[in-house]
Amino acid sequence: MPLSALLLGGLLASSTYALPGRDSPTVHRRACPDYTSYASTPHGPYSGGPLNLPYQRPDPACRTFSSASVEQVIEDVTSRLVDKDLAQLFRNAFPNTLDTTIRWHQNETAAVSTKSNKRDSAQWTGLQTFIVTGDINAEWLRDSTNQLTNYQALAKKDKSIYNLILGAIHTQTEFVIQSPYCNAFQPPSASGISPEKSTQKDTVSPAYDNSFVFECKYELDSLAHFLLLGTEFYEKTGSIEFLTDRWYQALQTVLSVLDAQSQPTFNSHNQFVTNQYTFQRETSTGTETLNLNGIGNPLNGGTGLIRSAFRPSDDATIFGYFIPPNAMMSVQLQKTAKVIKAADGPDDLAEKLERRGSSLANSVKEHAIINHPRYGDVYAFEVDGYGSRTLMDDANIPSLLSLPYLDFLDKKDETYQNTRKMITEKGGNPYYLEGPAFHGIGGPHIGLENAWPMSLLMQAMTSDNDTEILDSINLIRDSSLLGLVHESINVTNIEIYTRPWFAWANSVFAQTILKVAKERPHLIFGDNAEAYVID
Ligand SMILES: *[C@@H]1O[C@H](CO)[C@@H](O)[C@H](O)[C@H]1NC(C)=O
Ligand SMILES: *[C@@H]1O[C@H](CO)[C@@H](O)[C@H](O)[C@H]1NC(C)=O
Ligand SMILES: *[C@@H]1O[C@H](CO)[C@@H](O)[C@H](O)[C@H]1NC(C)=O
């Protein structure tokens, strides 16, 4: 999760959001309004529903990528949706990543870029796709993977989407090889787009190049999301085309980070060993830096868990054995093993990933499940291997709420159900926030008066209860009066929100609608409606 717009609101004020559409080379960037401000005011045509939600897609000439198959899905879904406001929200949200965030896409025939490539040693050849998060001109590994999720199912039949996603895998591959500890990246040098200036004063080890990296918070889930981008592509298309030498190199890089981050704070002779990764920021916000001079709180050995210095909110962990990304990584290692096997890749590597993934899953179950006096056996959010733990959940994904979505367990799992009860009520989760206007899980990133739409969407996607699903979706609809899904919303006043332009949340909204369309069409398409499935 990028830094809050509250903090960065002015950063992009002078830049434009869109490259010209590929079909309209004569449109100048200057002609397209800044999308952060465009998204902050309503535009017609309006929905005609009770909320009269606005139409917020940019002018076709200003969209950053266009796809006929995406337009078809919009038509198919919005024509079936009974609720006109929900339809308008889907119309804006589903294409939001393509409309506004494909900052650079290089086609397959571009052998070697003619633009200066001196800024880095990365190989920006062939298909490449650089995807910004929204209002910040940088690519987060996690956000971009999730921004593309909705389009993966279209890639099998639509070559332009296939190339877009394959390019995104290549681009993330280069990011991971060069700076595997970092969470957010600058436009590739081959794009010719200037790097964004960060105003933060950070001291980080290993050192990185700030024309390549936008921010270097080590988040285990960033690496799991890199793997997910590929495994999801394989699952949806059957293609193994991304298993290049560079991708295998990135995978080895990931594994060496996992090795280093499995090291405890004290070695077997009880001597302190400095972790390979340290981070300190000049800040007055506790969650923006690591204590003990950038090391973070001590972690015990022998757990088999992997440390994460930061959360997907980009807030520091309290205890480094942060459970949701460990669960996610265990799944992704095993899925990656399957892809390598399908590609007849190295057997020993596939077996190693398989073993490592299942052993990590066991470590999660062994060390994160604790007995709660009120809820019974539940998953802790973070542990330290000494017996200390944090009981809470944060809206950002991966979260405890999202464990079934991540394919770590079945949503009927009893420990999960206990955990879910705990984290979705005020008495069980300190970051479950409720007020007269809005409620849901929030987190320390924005503060104690703001709940996050993403958590309600995740609640809908992990529920079997029609009422809970509809209530969650309708609450998002009723609090997205600008026709787009925001980062967080003030629980007493829905007009106070953060981030008018946040592509990931819009992607999660569209995912939720598509999941309901497939599994419970009667909820949104009317009684006896047929399921709608993208294939
Ligand atoms: C690919 O990009 C190159 C260089 O920008 C361009 O000359 C070529 O026409 C493009 N090819 C396709 C198929 O778009
Ligand atoms: C379904 O969800 C609603 C709303 O959250 C709740 O009141 C109800 O008790 C739930 N039903 C079951 C069977 O859990
Ligand atoms: C949330 O809204 C209330 C009511 O308008 C306001 O008093 C409060 O300052 C807001 N909080 C934040 C963090 O914006």
Coordinates of C-alpha atoms and ligand atoms in Angstrom, one line a residue:
M1 CA 0.0 0.0 0.0
P2 CA 1.5 3.2 -1.1
L3 CA 2.0 6.1 1.3
S4 CA -1.2 7.8 2.1
A5 CA -2.4 10.6 -0.2
L6 CA -2.8 12.6 3.0
L7 CA 1.0 12.7 3.1
L8 CA 1.7 12.8 -0.6
G9 CA -1.2 14.7 -2.0
G10 CA 0.9 17.4 -3.7
L11 CA 3.6 15.1 -5.0
L12 CA 2.1 14.6 -8.5
A13 CA 0.3 17.9 -8.8
S14 CA 2.4 19.0 -11.8
S15 CA 2.5 15.7 -13.6
T16 CA 0.0 14.1 -15.9
Y17 CA -1.4 10.6 -15.5
A18 CA -1.6 9.4 -19.0
L19 CA 0.5 8.5 -21.9
P20 CA -1.4 8.9 -25.1
G21 CA -3.4 5.9 -26.0
R22 CA -1.5 3.7 -28.4
D23 CA -3.9 4.3 -31.1
S24 CA -3.7 8.0 -30.9
P25 CA -0.1 9.1 -31.1
T26 CA -1.0 12.7 -31.8
V27 CA -2.6 13.3 -28.4
H28 CA -0.2 15.0 -26.1
R29 CA 0.0 14.1 -22.5
R30 CA -0.5 17.7 -21.6
A31 CA -4.1 17.5 -23.0
C32 CA -5.1 14.8 -20.5
P33 CA -6.1 16.1 -17.0
D34 CA -4.3 14.8 -13.9
Y35 CA -6.3 11.8 -12.9
T36 CA -6.0 12.5 -9.2
S37 CA -7.9 15.7 -9.6
Y38 CA -10.2 14.3 -12.3
A39 CA -11.2 11.5 -10.0
S40 CA -11.9 13.9 -7.2
T41 CA -14.8 15.6 -8.9
P42 CA -17.9 13.9 -10.5
H43 CA -18.4 13.6 -14.2
G44 CA -21.4 12.5 -16.3
P45 CA -23.2 10.6 -17.6
Y46 CA -24.6 9.7 -14.2
S47 CA -26.0 6.3 -13.3
G48 CA -29.6 7.2 -12.9
G49 CA -29.8 5.0 -9.8
P50 CA -30.7 6.3 -6.3
L51 CA -27.1 7.5 -5.7
N52 CA -26.7 8.8 -9.3
L53 CA -23.0 7.8 -9.2
P54 CA -20.8 9.6 -11.7
Y55 CA -18.9 8.2 -14.7
Q56 CA -15.2 8.5 -14.0
R57 CA -13.4 6.9 -16.9
P58 CA -11.0 9.2 -18.7
D59 CA -11.6 10.2 -22.2
P60 CA -10.7 7.3 -24.6
A61 CA -7.8 9.3 -26.0
C62 CA -6.3 9.6 -22.5
R63 CA -6.6 6.0 -21.4
T64 CA -3.3 4.3 -21.0
F65 CA -4.3 1.0 -22.5
S66 CA -7.4 -0.2 -24.3
S67 CA -8.8 -3.7 -24.8
A68 CA -11.9 -4.8 -26.7
S69 CA -12.3 -7.8 -24.4
V70 CA -12.3 -5.6 -21.3
E71 CA -15.0 -3.4 -22.9
Q72 CA -17.0 -6.6 -23.6
V73 CA -16.8 -7.7 -19.9
I74 CA -18.0 -4.2 -18.9
E75 CA -20.9 -4.5 -21.3
D76 CA -21.8 -8.0 -20.2
V77 CA -21.7 -7.3 -16.5
T78 CA -23.3 -3.8 -16.4
S79 CA -26.1 -4.9 -18.7
R80 CA -27.0 -7.7 -16.2
L81 CA -26.5 -5.8 -13.0
V82 CA -29.9 -4.8 -11.6
D83 CA -28.6 -2.0 -9.4
K84 CA -27.6 1.0 -11.6
D85 CA -25.2 2.4 -9.1
L86 CA -23.4 -0.9 -8.6
A87 CA -23.2 -1.1 -12.4
Q88 CA -21.6 2.4 -12.6
L89 CA -19.1 1.5 -9.9
F90 CA -18.1 -1.6 -11.9
R91 CA -18.0 0.4 -15.1
N92 CA -15.4 2.7 -13.6
A93 CA -13.5 0.2 -11.4
F94 CA -13.0 -2.8 -13.7
P95 CA -11.0 -0.9 -16.3
N96 CA -9.3 1.5 -13.9
T97 CA -5.9 -0.1 -14.1
L98 CA -5.9 -0.1 -17.9
D99 CA -7.5 3.3 -18.1
T100 CA -5.1 5.1 -15.8
T101 CA -2.0 3.1 -14.7
I102 CA -0.2 1.5 -17.6
R103 CA 2.6 4.0 -17.6
W104 CA 4.8 2.2 -20.1
H105 CA 4.3 -0.9 -22.3
Q106 CA 7.0 -2.0 -24.7
N107 CA 6.1 -4.5 -27.4
E108 CA 7.7 -7.8 -28.1
T109 CA 9.8 -6.7 -31.1
A110 CA 11.6 -4.0 -29.2
A111 CA 15.0 -5.8 -29.0
V112 CA 17.2 -3.3 -27.3
S113 CA 15.8 0.0 -26.3
T114 CA 17.4 2.9 -28.2
K115 CA 16.9 5.1 -25.1
S116 CA 19.6 5.5 -22.6
N117 CA 20.0 2.3 -20.6
K118 CA 22.8 3.5 -18.4
R119 CA 20.8 4.0 -15.2
D120 CA 20.8 0.3 -14.4
S121 CA 22.1 -3.1 -15.5
A122 CA 18.6 -4.5 -16.0
Q123 CA 17.6 -6.1 -19.3
W124 CA 14.7 -4.0 -20.6
T125 CA 14.3 -6.0 -23.8
G126 CA 11.2 -7.4 -25.4
L127 CA 7.8 -7.2 -23.7
Q128 CA 7.8 -4.9 -20.6
T129 CA 5.0 -3.3 -18.7
F130 CA 5.4 -0.7 -16.0
I131 CA 2.2 -0.2 -13.9
V132 CA 1.8 2.6 -11.4
T133 CA -0.3 2.3 -8.3
G134 CA -2.4 5.3 -9.0
D135 CA -1.6 8.7 -7.5
I136 CA 2.1 7.9 -7.0
N137 CA 4.2 7.5 -10.1
A138 CA 5.9 4.3 -9.0
E139 CA 5.2 0.6 -9.3
W140 CA 4.5 -1.5 -6.2
L141 CA 5.1 -5.2 -6.7
R142 CA 2.1 -6.1 -4.7
D143 CA -0.3 -3.5 -6.1
S144 CA 0.6 -4.2 -9.7
T145 CA 0.1 -7.9 -9.3
N146 CA -3.4 -7.3 -7.8
Q147 CA -4.2 -4.6 -10.4
L148 CA -3.8 -7.2 -13.1
T149 CA -5.7 -10.0 -11.4
N150 CA -9.0 -9.3 -13.1
Y151 CA -7.5 -9.4 -16.6
Q152 CA -5.7 -12.7 -16.2
A153 CA -8.7 -14.7 -17.3
L154 CA -8.9 -12.7 -20.5
A155 CA -5.2 -13.4 -21.4
K156 CA -5.9 -16.8 -22.9
K157 CA -8.0 -15.3 -25.8
D158 CA -6.8 -11.8 -26.0
K159 CA -3.2 -11.4 -27.2
S160 CA -2.9 -7.8 -26.2
I161 CA -3.8 -8.6 -22.6
Y162 CA -1.5 -11.7 -22.7
N163 CA 1.4 -9.4 -23.8
L164 CA 0.5 -6.8 -21.2
I165 CA 0.7 -9.3 -18.4
L166 CA 3.7 -11.2 -19.7
G167 CA 5.5 -7.8 -20.0
A168 CA 4.5 -7.1 -16.4
I169 CA 6.2 -10.3 -15.3
H170 CA 9.3 -9.4 -17.2
T171 CA 9.4 -6.0 -15.6
Q172 CA 8.9 -7.3 -12.1
T173 CA 11.6 -9.9 -12.8
E174 CA 14.2 -7.2 -13.4
F175 CA 13.1 -5.3 -10.3
V176 CA 13.4 -8.4 -8.1
I177 CA 16.9 -9.4 -9.5
Q178 CA 18.3 -6.0 -8.9
S179 CA 16.6 -5.0 -5.6
P180 CA 14.8 -7.9 -4.0
Y181 CA 14.3 -6.1 -0.6
C182 CA 12.4 -3.2 -2.1
N183 CA 8.7 -2.7 -2.4
A184 CA 8.3 0.1 -5.0
F185 CA 10.1 0.9 -8.2
Q186 CA 10.9 3.8 -10.5
P187 CA 10.0 3.7 -14.2
P188 CA 12.5 1.5 -16.1
S189 CA 15.3 3.6 -17.7
A190 CA 14.3 2.2 -21.1
S191 CA 10.9 4.0 -20.8
G192 CA 12.6 7.4 -20.9
I193 CA 10.3 8.5 -18.0
S194 CA 12.1 10.4 -15.3
P195 CA 12.4 8.7 -11.9
E196 CA 10.1 10.2 -9.2
K197 CA 11.9 12.1 -6.4
S198 CA 11.2 10.7 -3.0
T199 CA 11.3 13.2 -0.2
Q200 CA 12.1 10.6 2.5
K201 CA 15.4 10.4 4.3
D202 CA 16.1 6.7 4.6
T203 CA 19.2 4.7 5.6
V204 CA 18.8 1.2 4.3
S205 CA 21.0 -1.8 3.9
P206 CA 21.5 -3.4 1.4
A207 CA 22.1 -0.1 -0.4
Y208 CA 20.0 0.6 -3.6
D209 CA 20.0 3.0 -6.5
N210 CA 17.2 5.6 -6.0
S211 CA 16.8 6.1 -9.8
F212 CA 15.8 2.4 -9.9
V213 CA 13.9 2.1 -6.6
F214 CA 11.2 4.4 -5.3
E215 CA 11.1 3.0 -1.8
C216 CA 12.9 0.0 -0.1
K217 CA 10.7 -1.4 2.6
Y218 CA 11.3 -5.2 2.8
E219 CA 7.8 -6.8 2.7
L220 CA 7.7 -10.6 2.4
D221 CA 4.4 -10.3 0.5
S222 CA 6.1 -8.3 -2.3
L223 CA 8.1 -11.4 -3.2
A224 CA 5.1 -13.6 -2.8
H225 CA 3.2 -11.3 -5.2
F226 CA 6.0 -11.5 -7.7
L227 CA 5.5 -15.3 -7.7
L228 CA 1.7 -15.0 -7.8
L229 CA 1.8 -12.8 -10.9
G230 CA 3.4 -15.8 -12.7
T231 CA 1.5 -18.7 -11.1
E232 CA -1.8 -16.9 -11.8
F233 CA -0.8 -16.3 -15.4
Y234 CA 0.0 -20.0 -15.8
E235 CA -3.3 -21.1 -14.1
K236 CA -5.3 -18.9 -16.4
T237 CA -3.5 -19.3 -19.7
G238 CA -1.5 -22.5 -19.4
S239 CA 1.5 -20.6 -20.6
I240 CA 5.0 -21.1 -19.3
E241 CA 6.5 -18.5 -21.5
F242 CA 7.6 -16.4 -18.5
L243 CA 10.0 -19.0 -17.3
T244 CA 13.0 -17.3 -18.9
D245 CA 16.6 -17.4 -17.6
R246 CA 16.0 -14.0 -16.0
W247 CA 12.9 -15.3 -14.2
Y248 CA 14.8 -18.3 -12.9
Q249 CA 17.5 -15.8 -11.7
A250 CA 14.8 -13.8 -10.0
L251 CA 13.5 -16.9 -8.3
Q252 CA 16.9 -17.8 -7.0
T253 CA 17.2 -14.2 -5.7
V254 CA 13.9 -14.6 -3.9
L255 CA 15.1 -17.9 -2.3
S256 CA 18.3 -16.3 -1.1
V257 CA 16.3 -13.5 0.6
L258 CA 14.1 -16.1 2.2
D259 CA 17.2 -17.8 3.5
A260 CA 18.6 -14.6 4.9
Q261 CA 15.3 -13.6 6.5
S262 CA 14.9 -17.0 8.1
Q263 CA 17.9 -16.2 10.3
P264 CA 17.1 -15.4 14.0
T265 CA 18.4 -12.3 15.8
F266 CA 20.9 -14.4 17.9
N267 CA 22.9 -17.3 16.5
S268 CA 23.3 -20.8 18.0
H269 CA 26.0 -19.4 20.3
N270 CA 23.6 -16.7 21.5
Q271 CA 25.6 -14.1 19.7
F272 CA 23.8 -11.2 18.1
V273 CA 24.0 -11.1 14.3
T274 CA 22.9 -8.1 12.4
N275 CA 20.2 -8.9 9.9
Q276 CA 21.1 -8.5 6.2
Y277 CA 18.3 -5.9 5.9
T278 CA 18.0 -2.8 8.1
F279 CA 15.9 0.3 7.6
Q280 CA 15.8 3.6 9.3
R281 CA 13.8 6.7 8.3
E282 CA 13.9 10.2 9.7
T283 CA 10.3 10.4 10.8
S284 CA 8.0 11.1 13.8
T285 CA 5.7 8.2 12.8
G286 CA 6.6 5.1 14.7
T287 CA 5.3 2.7 12.0
E288 CA 7.5 4.3 9.3
T289 CA 10.8 3.0 10.7
L290 CA 12.4 0.1 12.5
N291 CA 13.5 0.3 16.1
L292 CA 16.9 -0.9 17.5
N293 CA 18.7 1.2 14.9
G294 CA 16.8 -0.2 12.0
I295 CA 16.9 -3.9 13.0
G296 CA 13.4 -4.4 14.4
N297 CA 12.4 -6.4 17.5
P298 CA 14.3 -9.6 18.2
L299 CA 13.1 -12.8 16.7
N300 CA 13.8 -16.3 18.1
G301 CA 15.2 -19.1 16.0
G302 CA 13.8 -22.5 15.3
T303 CA 10.4 -21.4 14.0
G304 CA 10.8 -22.0 10.3
L305 CA 9.0 -18.7 9.8
I306 CA 10.4 -15.9 7.5
R307 CA 10.7 -12.4 8.7
S308 CA 9.0 -9.4 7.1
A309 CA 10.2 -5.9 8.2
F310 CA 7.0 -4.2 6.9
R311 CA 3.4 -5.0 6.2
P312 CA 1.5 -4.6 2.9
S313 CA 0.3 -1.3 4.4
D314 CA 4.0 -0.3 4.3
D315 CA 3.8 0.0 8.1
A316 CA 6.6 -1.6 10.2
T317 CA 5.7 -5.0 11.7
I318 CA 5.8 -5.2 15.5
F319 CA 7.0 -8.8 15.5
G320 CA 8.8 -9.7 12.3
Y321 CA 7.2 -13.2 11.9
F322 CA 4.2 -11.7 10.2
I323 CA 1.8 -14.5 9.5
P324 CA -0.3 -13.6 6.4
P325 CA 2.7 -13.3 4.0
N326 CA 4.2 -16.4 5.5
A327 CA 1.0 -18.2 4.6
M328 CA 0.9 -16.6 1.2
M329 CA 4.5 -17.5 0.5
S330 CA 3.9 -21.2 1.5
V331 CA 1.2 -21.4 -1.1
Q332 CA 3.1 -19.5 -3.8
L333 CA 6.3 -21.7 -3.4
Q334 CA 4.1 -24.8 -3.9
K335 CA 2.3 -23.3 -6.9
T336 CA 5.6 -22.2 -8.4
A337 CA 6.9 -25.8 -8.1
K338 CA 3.9 -26.9 -10.1
V339 CA 4.6 -24.5 -12.9
I340 CA 8.3 -25.6 -13.0
K341 CA 7.2 -29.2 -13.2
A342 CA 4.7 -28.5 -16.0
A343 CA 7.5 -26.8 -17.9
D344 CA 9.9 -29.7 -17.4
G345 CA 12.2 -27.4 -15.5
P346 CA 14.8 -28.7 -13.0
D347 CA 13.3 -31.5 -10.8
D348 CA 15.5 -30.7 -7.8
L349 CA 14.3 -27.0 -7.8
A350 CA 10.7 -28.0 -8.1
E351 CA 11.1 -30.5 -5.2
K352 CA 12.9 -27.9 -3.1
L353 CA 10.1 -25.4 -3.6
E354 CA 7.5 -27.9 -2.8
R355 CA 9.2 -29.0 0.4
R356 CA 9.9 -25.5 1.5
G357 CA 6.3 -24.4 0.8
S358 CA 4.8 -27.3 2.8
S359 CA 7.2 -26.9 5.6
L360 CA 6.5 -23.2 5.8
A361 CA 2.7 -24.0 6.0
N362 CA 3.4 -26.3 8.9
S363 CA 5.5 -23.6 10.7
V364 CA 2.6 -21.2 10.3
K365 CA 0.2 -23.6 11.9
E366 CA 2.6 -24.6 14.6
H367 CA 3.6 -21.1 15.7
A368 CA 0.7 -18.8 14.8
I369 CA -2.3 -20.7 16.2
I370 CA -2.9 -19.7 19.8
N371 CA -5.7 -20.4 22.2
H372 CA -7.8 -17.3 22.9
P373 CA -9.9 -17.2 26.1
R374 CA -12.9 -15.9 24.2
Y375 CA -12.6 -17.1 20.6
G376 CA -10.8 -20.4 21.0
D377 CA -8.0 -21.4 18.6
V378 CA -7.2 -18.4 16.4
Y379 CA -4.4 -17.3 14.1
A380 CA -2.2 -14.5 15.5
F381 CA -1.3 -11.6 13.2
E382 CA 2.4 -11.6 14.1
V383 CA 4.6 -13.6 16.5
D384 CA 8.2 -13.4 17.6
G385 CA 9.1 -17.1 18.4
Y386 CA 9.4 -16.2 22.1
G387 CA 5.7 -16.5 22.8
S388 CA 4.8 -12.9 22.1
R389 CA 2.1 -12.1 19.5
T390 CA -0.1 -9.5 18.1
L391 CA -3.9 -10.2 17.8
M392 CA -5.4 -8.0 15.2
D393 CA -6.0 -7.7 11.5
D394 CA -5.2 -4.9 9.0
A395 CA -7.2 -4.2 5.9
N396 CA -4.3 -4.7 3.4
I397 CA -3.9 -8.0 1.6
P398 CA -2.4 -10.4 2.6
S399 CA -4.4 -10.3 5.9
L400 CA -5.8 -13.0 8.2
L401 CA -9.2 -12.3 6.7
S402 CA -7.8 -13.2 3.3
L403 CA -6.3 -16.6 4.2
P404 CA -8.9 -18.5 2.1
Y405 CA -8.5 -16.0 -0.8
L406 CA -4.8 -16.8 -0.7
D407 CA -5.6 -20.5 -1.0
F408 CA -3.9 -21.2 2.3
L409 CA -7.0 -22.8 3.8
D410 CA -10.7 -23.5 3.3
K411 CA -13.1 -20.8 4.5
K412 CA -14.9 -23.5 6.5
D413 CA -11.7 -24.2 8.6
E414 CA -12.6 -23.9 12.2
T415 CA -9.6 -21.9 13.3
Y416 CA -10.2 -19.6 10.4
Q417 CA -13.8 -19.1 11.4
N418 CA -12.8 -18.3 15.0
T419 CA -10.2 -15.9 13.7
R420 CA -12.7 -14.3 11.4
K421 CA -15.1 -13.7 14.2
M422 CA -12.4 -12.2 16.3
I423 CA -11.1 -9.8 13.6
T424 CA -14.5 -8.6 12.4
E425 CA -15.8 -7.3 15.7
K426 CA -14.9 -4.4 17.9
G427 CA -14.0 -6.4 21.0
G428 CA -11.6 -8.8 19.2
N429 CA -9.6 -6.6 16.8
P430 CA -8.3 -3.2 17.9
Y431 CA -8.4 -2.1 14.2
Y432 CA -12.0 -3.0 13.6
L433 CA -13.4 0.5 13.3
E434 CA -17.0 1.5 13.4
G435 CA -19.0 4.7 13.3
P436 CA -22.5 5.9 12.3
A437 CA -21.6 6.1 8.6
F438 CA -19.1 3.3 7.9
H439 CA -17.4 0.3 9.4
G440 CA -14.8 -2.3 8.7
I441 CA -11.2 -3.3 9.3
G442 CA -8.7 -0.4 9.1
G443 CA -5.1 -0.3 10.3
P444 CA -2.5 2.0 11.7
H445 CA -1.6 3.4 8.3
I446 CA -4.4 6.0 8.1
G447 CA -5.5 5.9 11.7
L448 CA -8.3 5.0 14.1
E449 CA -11.2 6.9 12.4
N450 CA -10.8 5.3 9.0
A451 CA -12.0 1.9 7.9
W452 CA -10.9 0.5 4.5
P453 CA -13.2 -0.6 1.7
M454 CA -10.8 -3.4 0.8
S455 CA -11.5 -5.2 4.0
L456 CA -15.3 -5.2 3.4
L457 CA -14.7 -6.6 -0.1
M458 CA -12.4 -9.3 1.3
Q459 CA -15.2 -10.0 3.9
A460 CA -17.6 -10.5 1.0
M461 CA -15.2 -12.7 -0.9
T462 CA -14.6 -15.0 2.1
S463 CA -18.2 -15.4 3.1
D464 CA -20.9 -18.0 2.4
N465 CA -23.6 -15.8 3.9
D466 CA -25.7 -13.9 1.3
T467 CA -26.7 -11.2 3.7
E468 CA -23.1 -10.5 4.8
I469 CA -21.9 -10.5 1.1
L470 CA -24.6 -8.0 0.0
D471 CA -24.3 -5.8 3.1
S472 CA -20.5 -5.5 2.5
I473 CA -20.9 -4.7 -1.2
N474 CA -23.8 -2.2 -0.6
L475 CA -21.8 -0.4 2.1
I476 CA -19.0 0.1 -0.4
R477 CA -21.5 1.3 -3.0
D478 CA -23.0 3.8 -0.6
S479 CA -19.7 5.2 0.4
S480 CA -18.1 5.5 -3.0
L481 CA -20.0 8.6 -4.1
L482 CA -17.3 9.6 -6.6
G483 CA -17.8 6.4 -8.5
L484 CA -14.5 4.9 -7.5
V485 CA -13.3 2.8 -4.6
H486 CA -11.1 4.7 -2.1
E487 CA -8.3 3.6 0.2
S488 CA -10.0 4.4 3.5
I489 CA -13.2 6.2 4.6
N490 CA -13.9 8.1 7.8
V491 CA -16.4 6.1 9.9
T492 CA -18.4 9.2 10.9
N493 CA -18.4 11.0 7.6
I494 CA -18.1 9.2 4.3
E495 CA -17.2 12.4 2.5
I496 CA -13.8 12.3 4.2
Y497 CA -11.7 9.7 2.5
T498 CA -8.1 9.0 1.4
R499 CA -6.8 8.5 -2.2
P500 CA -9.2 9.4 -5.0
W501 CA -7.1 7.3 -7.3
F502 CA -6.1 4.0 -6.0
A503 CA -6.2 1.2 -8.6
W504 CA -5.7 -1.8 -6.3
A505 CA -9.0 -1.1 -4.4
N506 CA -10.9 -0.8 -7.6
S507 CA -9.5 -4.1 -8.8
V508 CA -10.6 -5.8 -5.6
F509 CA -14.1 -4.3 -6.0
A510 CA -14.3 -5.7 -9.6
Q511 CA -13.0 -9.1 -8.4
T512 CA -15.7 -9.2 -5.8
I513 CA -18.5 -8.5 -8.3
L514 CA -17.1 -11.0 -10.8
K515 CA -16.9 -13.7 -8.0
V516 CA -20.5 -13.0 -7.0
A517 CA -21.5 -13.0 -10.7
K518 CA -20.0 -16.5 -11.0
E519 CA -21.0 -18.1 -7.7
R520 CA -24.2 -16.2 -6.6
P521 CA -25.6 -14.4 -9.6
H522 CA -29.0 -14.1 -8.0
L523 CA -27.6 -11.6 -5.6
I524 CA -26.8 -9.0 -8.2
F525 CA -28.4 -10.1 -11.5
G526 CA -31.9 -10.9 -10.1
D527 CA -33.7 -14.1 -9.2
N528 CA -32.9 -17.1 -11.4
A529 CA -30.2 -15.3 -13.3
E530 CA -27.5 -17.4 -14.9
A531 CA -23.9 -17.3 -13.7
Y532 CA -21.5 -15.1 -15.6
V533 CA -18.0 -16.4 -16.0
I534 CA -15.2 -15.0 -18.0
D535 CA -13.5 -17.7 -20.0
Ligands
LIG1 C1 7.1 -2.3 -31.6 O1 7.9 -1.2 -31.2 C2 8.8 -0.7 -32.2 C3 9.7 0.3 -31.5 O2 9.0 1.2 -30.7 C4 8.0 -0.2 -33.4 O3 8.9 0.3 -34.3 C5 7.2 -1.3 -33.9 O4 6.3 -0.8 -34.9 C6 6.3 -1.9 -32.9 N1 5.6 -3.1 -33.4 C7 4.3 -3.4 -33.1 C8 3.9 -4.7 -33.7 O5 3.6 -2.7 -32.5
LIG2 C1 -25.4 -13.8 8.0 O1 -25.0 -12.4 8.1 C2 -25.8 -11.6 8.7 C3 -25.3 -10.1 8.6 O2 -23.9 -10.1 8.9 C4 -26.0 -12.0 10.2 O3 -26.9 -11.2 10.9 C5 -26.5 -13.4 10.2 O4 -26.5 -13.9 11.5 C6 -25.6 -14.3 9.4 N1 -26.2 -15.7 9.2 C7 -25.6 -16.8 9.6 C8 -26.3 -18.0 9.4 O5 -24.5 -16.8 10.1
LIG3 C1 -13.7 12.1 10.7 O1 -14.9 12.8 10.6 C2 -15.3 13.5 11.8 C3 -16.7 14.0 11.5 O2 -16.7 14.9 10.4 C4 -14.3 14.6 12.1 O3 -14.6 15.2 13.3 C5 -12.9 13.9 12.2 O4 -11.9 14.9 12.4 C6 -12.6 13.1 11.0 N1 -11.4 12.4 11.2 C7 -10.4 12.4 10.3 C8 -9.1 11.6 10.6 O5 -10.4 13.0 9.2

